[in-house]
Amino acid sequence: PAGTYELVITAAGRVNAVMSGVPVLTTAVTTLGDPTARINTPASAASHAASGTITANASVVDTGGAVRALQSFTGGPSVEVGSANALADDGRYTLTLPAGAPVRLPYAAAATSFPWVADAPRAGLYKLEATATGFATPKSADITLSAPVTQDFAFP
């Protein structure tokens, strides 16, 4: 739908990036830069796994569970940067996320470069939000990803 959006860019080995204020019209194509410009987000010095188990009514089997990773920028926005389904046989999930500082910049029509600005205080900070079939209220946990993190979620 027409509106103004936050474009979230993620890639293995790269920090999470957000381009804010991207205009979308129903009558035109939104171009993110000059045809010679390339979106190239900074490399992340490290990435780590956030993993764990989702249980529903004390069972790990067929929970229909899923986890999404959210990252907030100083002063907003908060964006989804990854997700994983729990395995049907043992309830395990794993997300690999960058530990580096996320970056952002405002949309600029016909940009010839993308001068990303790092949000250093938000490096490695995530909120994991889990859901399971049959439970209306998600569970969440704030994590700091400076090393691998285990975060389990139990529903009733």
C-alpha atoms as a printed R data frame, in Angstrom:
    type eleno elety resid chain resno      x       y       z
1   ATOM     1    CA   PRO     A     1  0.000   0.000   0.000
2   ATOM     2    CA   ALA     A     2  1.008   3.599  -0.535
3   ATOM     3    CA   GLY     A     3  2.789   5.158   2.422
4   ATOM     4    CA   THR     A     4  6.166   5.832   3.973
5   ATOM     5    CA   TYR     A     5  8.210   2.821   5.050
6   ATOM     6    CA   GLU     A     6 11.336   1.723   6.884
7   ATOM     7    CA   LEU     A     7 13.390  -0.474   4.552
8   ATOM     8    CA   VAL     A     8 15.249  -3.132   6.557
9   ATOM     9    CA   ILE     A     9 18.370  -4.632   4.976
10  ATOM    10    CA   THR     A    10 20.016  -7.739   6.447
11  ATOM    11    CA   ALA     A    11 22.731 -10.005   5.093
12  ATOM    12    CA   ALA     A    12 25.064 -12.637   6.515
13  ATOM    13    CA   GLY     A    13 28.258 -11.051   7.832
14  ATOM    14    CA   ARG     A    14 26.809  -7.520   7.669
15  ATOM    15    CA   VAL     A    15 25.278  -5.263  10.297
16  ATOM    16    CA   ASN     A    16 21.544  -4.614  10.178
17  ATOM    17    CA   ALA     A    17 20.595  -1.488   8.236
18  ATOM    18    CA   VAL     A    18 17.498   0.688   7.974
19  ATOM    19    CA   MET     A    19 16.673   3.286   5.358
20  ATOM    20    CA   SER     A    20 13.910   5.456   6.809
21  ATOM    21    CA   GLY     A    21 11.226   7.473   5.095
22  ATOM    22    CA   VAL     A    22 11.053   5.428   1.873
23  ATOM    23    CA   PRO     A    23  8.037   6.722  -0.083
24  ATOM    24    CA   VAL     A    24  5.818   4.180  -1.829
25  ATOM    25    CA   LEU     A    25  3.157   5.210  -4.320
26  ATOM    26    CA   THR     A    26  0.611   3.020  -6.087
27  ATOM    27    CA   THR     A    27  1.295   4.815  -9.385
28  ATOM    28    CA   ALA     A    28  5.114   4.795  -9.555
29  ATOM    29    CA   VAL     A    29  8.227   2.751  -8.801
30  ATOM    30    CA   THR     A    30 10.383   3.909  -5.881
31  ATOM    31    CA   THR     A    31 14.057   3.855  -6.840
32  ATOM    32    CA   LEU     A    32 16.503   3.616  -3.962
33  ATOM    33    CA   GLY     A    33 19.396   5.351  -5.673
34  ATOM    34    CA   ASP     A    34 21.081   6.403  -8.846
35  ATOM    35    CA   PRO     A    35 21.494   3.422 -11.239
36  ATOM    36    CA   THR     A    36 25.246   3.388 -10.533
37  ATOM    37    CA   ALA     A    37 24.850   3.444  -6.717
38  ATOM    38    CA   ARG     A    38 25.116   0.158  -4.812
39  ATOM    39    CA   ILE     A    39 23.682  -0.490  -1.378
40  ATOM    40    CA   ASN     A    40 26.588  -1.905   0.595
41  ATOM    41    CA   THR     A    41 26.099  -2.140   4.348
42  ATOM    42    CA   PRO     A    42 29.131  -2.362   6.666
43  ATOM    43    CA   ALA     A    43 30.571  -5.713   7.678
44  ATOM    44    CA   SER     A    44 29.937  -6.929  11.209
45  ATOM    45    CA   ALA     A    45 33.078  -7.891  13.114
46  ATOM    46    CA   ALA     A    46 31.197 -10.844  14.617
47  ATOM    47    CA   SER     A    47 27.931 -12.724  14.459
48  ATOM    48    CA   HIS     A    48 26.569 -15.033  17.149
49  ATOM    49    CA   ALA     A    49 23.756 -17.530  17.547
50  ATOM    50    CA   ALA     A    50 20.676 -16.863  19.612
51  ATOM    51    CA   SER     A    51 19.106 -20.252  20.175
52  ATOM    52    CA   GLY     A    52 16.904 -22.171  22.535
53  ATOM    53    CA   THR     A    53 13.804 -24.279  22.854
54  ATOM    54    CA   ILE     A    54 10.108 -23.449  22.710
55  ATOM    55    CA   THR     A    55  7.834 -25.581  24.861
56  ATOM    56    CA   ALA     A    56  4.050 -25.549  24.902
57  ATOM    57    CA   ASN     A    57  2.253 -27.201  27.810
58  ATOM    58    CA   ALA     A    58  5.599 -28.799  28.826
59  ATOM    59    CA   SER     A    59  6.077 -30.412  25.394
60  ATOM    60    CA   VAL     A    60  8.650 -29.559  22.724
61  ATOM    61    CA   VAL     A    61  6.855 -31.544  19.985
62  ATOM    62    CA   ASP     A    62  4.807 -29.697  17.344
63  ATOM    63    CA   THR     A    63  4.555 -26.405  19.242
64  ATOM    64    CA   GLY     A    64  4.089 -24.382  16.055
65  ATOM    65    CA   GLY     A    65  6.586 -22.080  17.723
66  ATOM    66    CA   ALA     A    66  8.508 -19.272  16.081
67  ATOM    67    CA   VAL     A    67 10.918 -16.591  17.244
68  ATOM    68    CA   ARG     A    68 11.551 -13.213  15.691
69  ATOM    69    CA   ALA     A    69 14.455 -10.884  16.468
70  ATOM    70    CA   LEU     A    70 13.775  -7.169  16.826
71  ATOM    71    CA   GLN     A    71 16.419  -4.462  16.973
72  ATOM    72    CA   SER     A    72 15.677  -0.933  18.157
73  ATOM    73    CA   PHE     A    73 17.529   2.200  17.137
74  ATOM    74    CA   THR     A    74 18.159   5.072  19.523
75  ATOM    75    CA   GLY     A    75 15.063   7.254  19.151
76  ATOM    76    CA   GLY     A    76 13.345   4.582  16.987
77  ATOM    77    CA   PRO     A    77 12.401   2.698  14.965
78  ATOM    78    CA   SER     A    78 12.266  -0.893  16.173
79  ATOM    79    CA   VAL     A    79 12.475  -3.329  13.259
80  ATOM    80    CA   GLU     A    80 12.339  -7.077  12.686
81  ATOM    81    CA   VAL     A    81 15.746  -8.325  11.533
82  ATOM    82    CA   GLY     A    82 15.312 -12.099  11.589
83  ATOM    83    CA   SER     A    83 13.022 -15.010  12.381
84  ATOM    84    CA   ALA     A    84 13.135 -18.772  12.813
85  ATOM    85    CA   ASN     A    85 10.600 -21.538  13.271
86  ATOM    86    CA   ALA     A    86 10.986 -24.066  16.069
87  ATOM    87    CA   LEU     A    87 11.737 -27.586  14.852
88  ATOM    88    CA   ALA     A    88  8.663 -29.832  15.050
89  ATOM    89    CA   ASP     A    89 10.437 -32.752  16.732
90  ATOM    90    CA   ASP     A    90 12.357 -31.000  19.517
91  ATOM    91    CA   GLY     A    91 11.238 -27.338  19.680
92  ATOM    92    CA   ARG     A    92 14.719 -25.934  18.972
93  ATOM    93    CA   TYR     A    93 15.283 -22.673  17.083
94  ATOM    94    CA   THR     A    94 18.445 -20.835  16.041
95  ATOM    95    CA   LEU     A    95 19.019 -17.325  14.720
96  ATOM    96    CA   THR     A    96 22.441 -16.019  13.683
97  ATOM    97    CA   LEU     A    97 22.592 -12.255  14.223
98  ATOM    98    CA   PRO     A    98 25.303  -9.613  13.820
99  ATOM    99    CA   ALA     A    99 26.903  -8.252  16.989
100 ATOM   100    CA   GLY     A   100 27.989  -5.017  15.273
101 ATOM   101    CA   ALA     A   101 26.242  -1.668  15.606
102 ATOM   102    CA   PRO     A   102 23.203  -1.307  13.332
103 ATOM   103    CA   VAL     A   103 23.263   1.508  10.793
104 ATOM   104    CA   ARG     A   104 20.683   3.787   9.266
105 ATOM   105    CA   LEU     A   105 20.158   6.687   6.914
106 ATOM   106    CA   PRO     A   106 17.223   8.651   5.530
107 ATOM   107    CA   TYR     A   107 15.889   7.981   2.052
108 ATOM   108    CA   ALA     A   108 17.177  10.392  -0.584
109 ATOM   109    CA   ALA     A   109 15.811  10.353  -4.126
110 ATOM   110    CA   ALA     A   110 18.504   9.587  -6.729
111 ATOM   111    CA   ALA     A   111 21.180   9.035  -4.059
112 ATOM   112    CA   THR     A   112 24.659   8.452  -5.503
113 ATOM   113    CA   SER     A   113 26.000   6.979  -2.260
114 ATOM   114    CA   PHE     A   114 24.683   5.548   0.984
115 ATOM   115    CA   PRO     A   115 26.439   7.179   3.983
116 ATOM   116    CA   TRP     A   116 25.302   4.819   6.754
117 ATOM   117    CA   VAL     A   117 25.437   6.149  10.324
118 ATOM   118    CA   ALA     A   118 26.195   3.613  13.065
119 ATOM   119    CA   ASP     A   119 24.090   3.496  16.240
120 ATOM   120    CA   ALA     A   120 26.939   2.267  18.484
121 ATOM   121    CA   PRO     A   121 24.923   2.097  21.750
122 ATOM   122    CA   ARG     A   122 22.587  -0.474  20.132
123 ATOM   123    CA   ALA     A   123 25.318  -2.933  19.051
124 ATOM   124    CA   GLY     A   124 24.291  -6.510  19.836
125 ATOM   125    CA   LEU     A   125 21.047  -5.518  21.577
126 ATOM   126    CA   TYR     A   126 17.968  -7.465  20.531
127 ATOM   127    CA   LYS     A   127 14.507  -8.394  21.724
128 ATOM   128    CA   LEU     A   128 13.471 -11.962  20.955
129 ATOM   129    CA   GLU     A   129  9.731 -12.499  20.658
130 ATOM   130    CA   ALA     A   130  8.339 -16.038  20.642
131 ATOM   131    CA   THR     A   131  4.928 -17.385  19.697
132 ATOM   132    CA   ALA     A   132  3.368 -20.846  19.932
133 ATOM   133    CA   THR     A   133  0.198 -22.303  18.456
134 ATOM   134    CA   GLY     A   134 -2.821 -21.869  20.696
135 ATOM   135    CA   PHE     A   135 -1.323 -19.057  22.795
136 ATOM   136    CA   ALA     A   136 -2.468 -15.522  22.009
137 ATOM   137    CA   THR     A   137  0.199 -13.671  23.974
138 ATOM   138    CA   PRO     A   138  3.808 -13.822  22.774
139 ATOM   139    CA   LYS     A   139  6.741 -14.136  25.192
140 ATOM   140    CA   SER     A   140  9.745 -11.847  24.893
141 ATOM   141    CA   ALA     A   141 13.267 -11.481  26.226
142 ATOM   142    CA   ASP     A   142 15.921  -8.799  25.825
143 ATOM   143    CA   ILE     A   143 19.364 -10.175  24.980
144 ATOM   144    CA   THR     A   144 22.864  -8.815  24.495
145 ATOM   145    CA   LEU     A   145 24.636 -10.715  21.754
146 ATOM   146    CA   SER     A   146 28.341 -10.395  22.609
147 ATOM   147    CA   ALA     A   147 28.654 -14.215  22.550
148 ATOM   148    CA   PRO     A   148 26.227 -17.041  21.748
149 ATOM   149    CA   VAL     A   149 23.023 -16.740  23.812
150 ATOM   150    CA   THR     A   150 20.574 -19.443  24.892
151 ATOM   151    CA   GLN     A   151 17.020 -18.212  25.458
152 ATOM   152    CA   ASP     A   152 14.245 -20.727  26.088
153 ATOM   153    CA   PHE     A   153 10.540 -19.880  25.955
154 ATOM   154    CA   ALA     A   154  7.882 -21.870  27.841
155 ATOM   155    CA   PHE     A   155  4.188 -21.445  27.155
156 ATOM   156    CA   PRO     A   156  1.326 -21.937  28.995
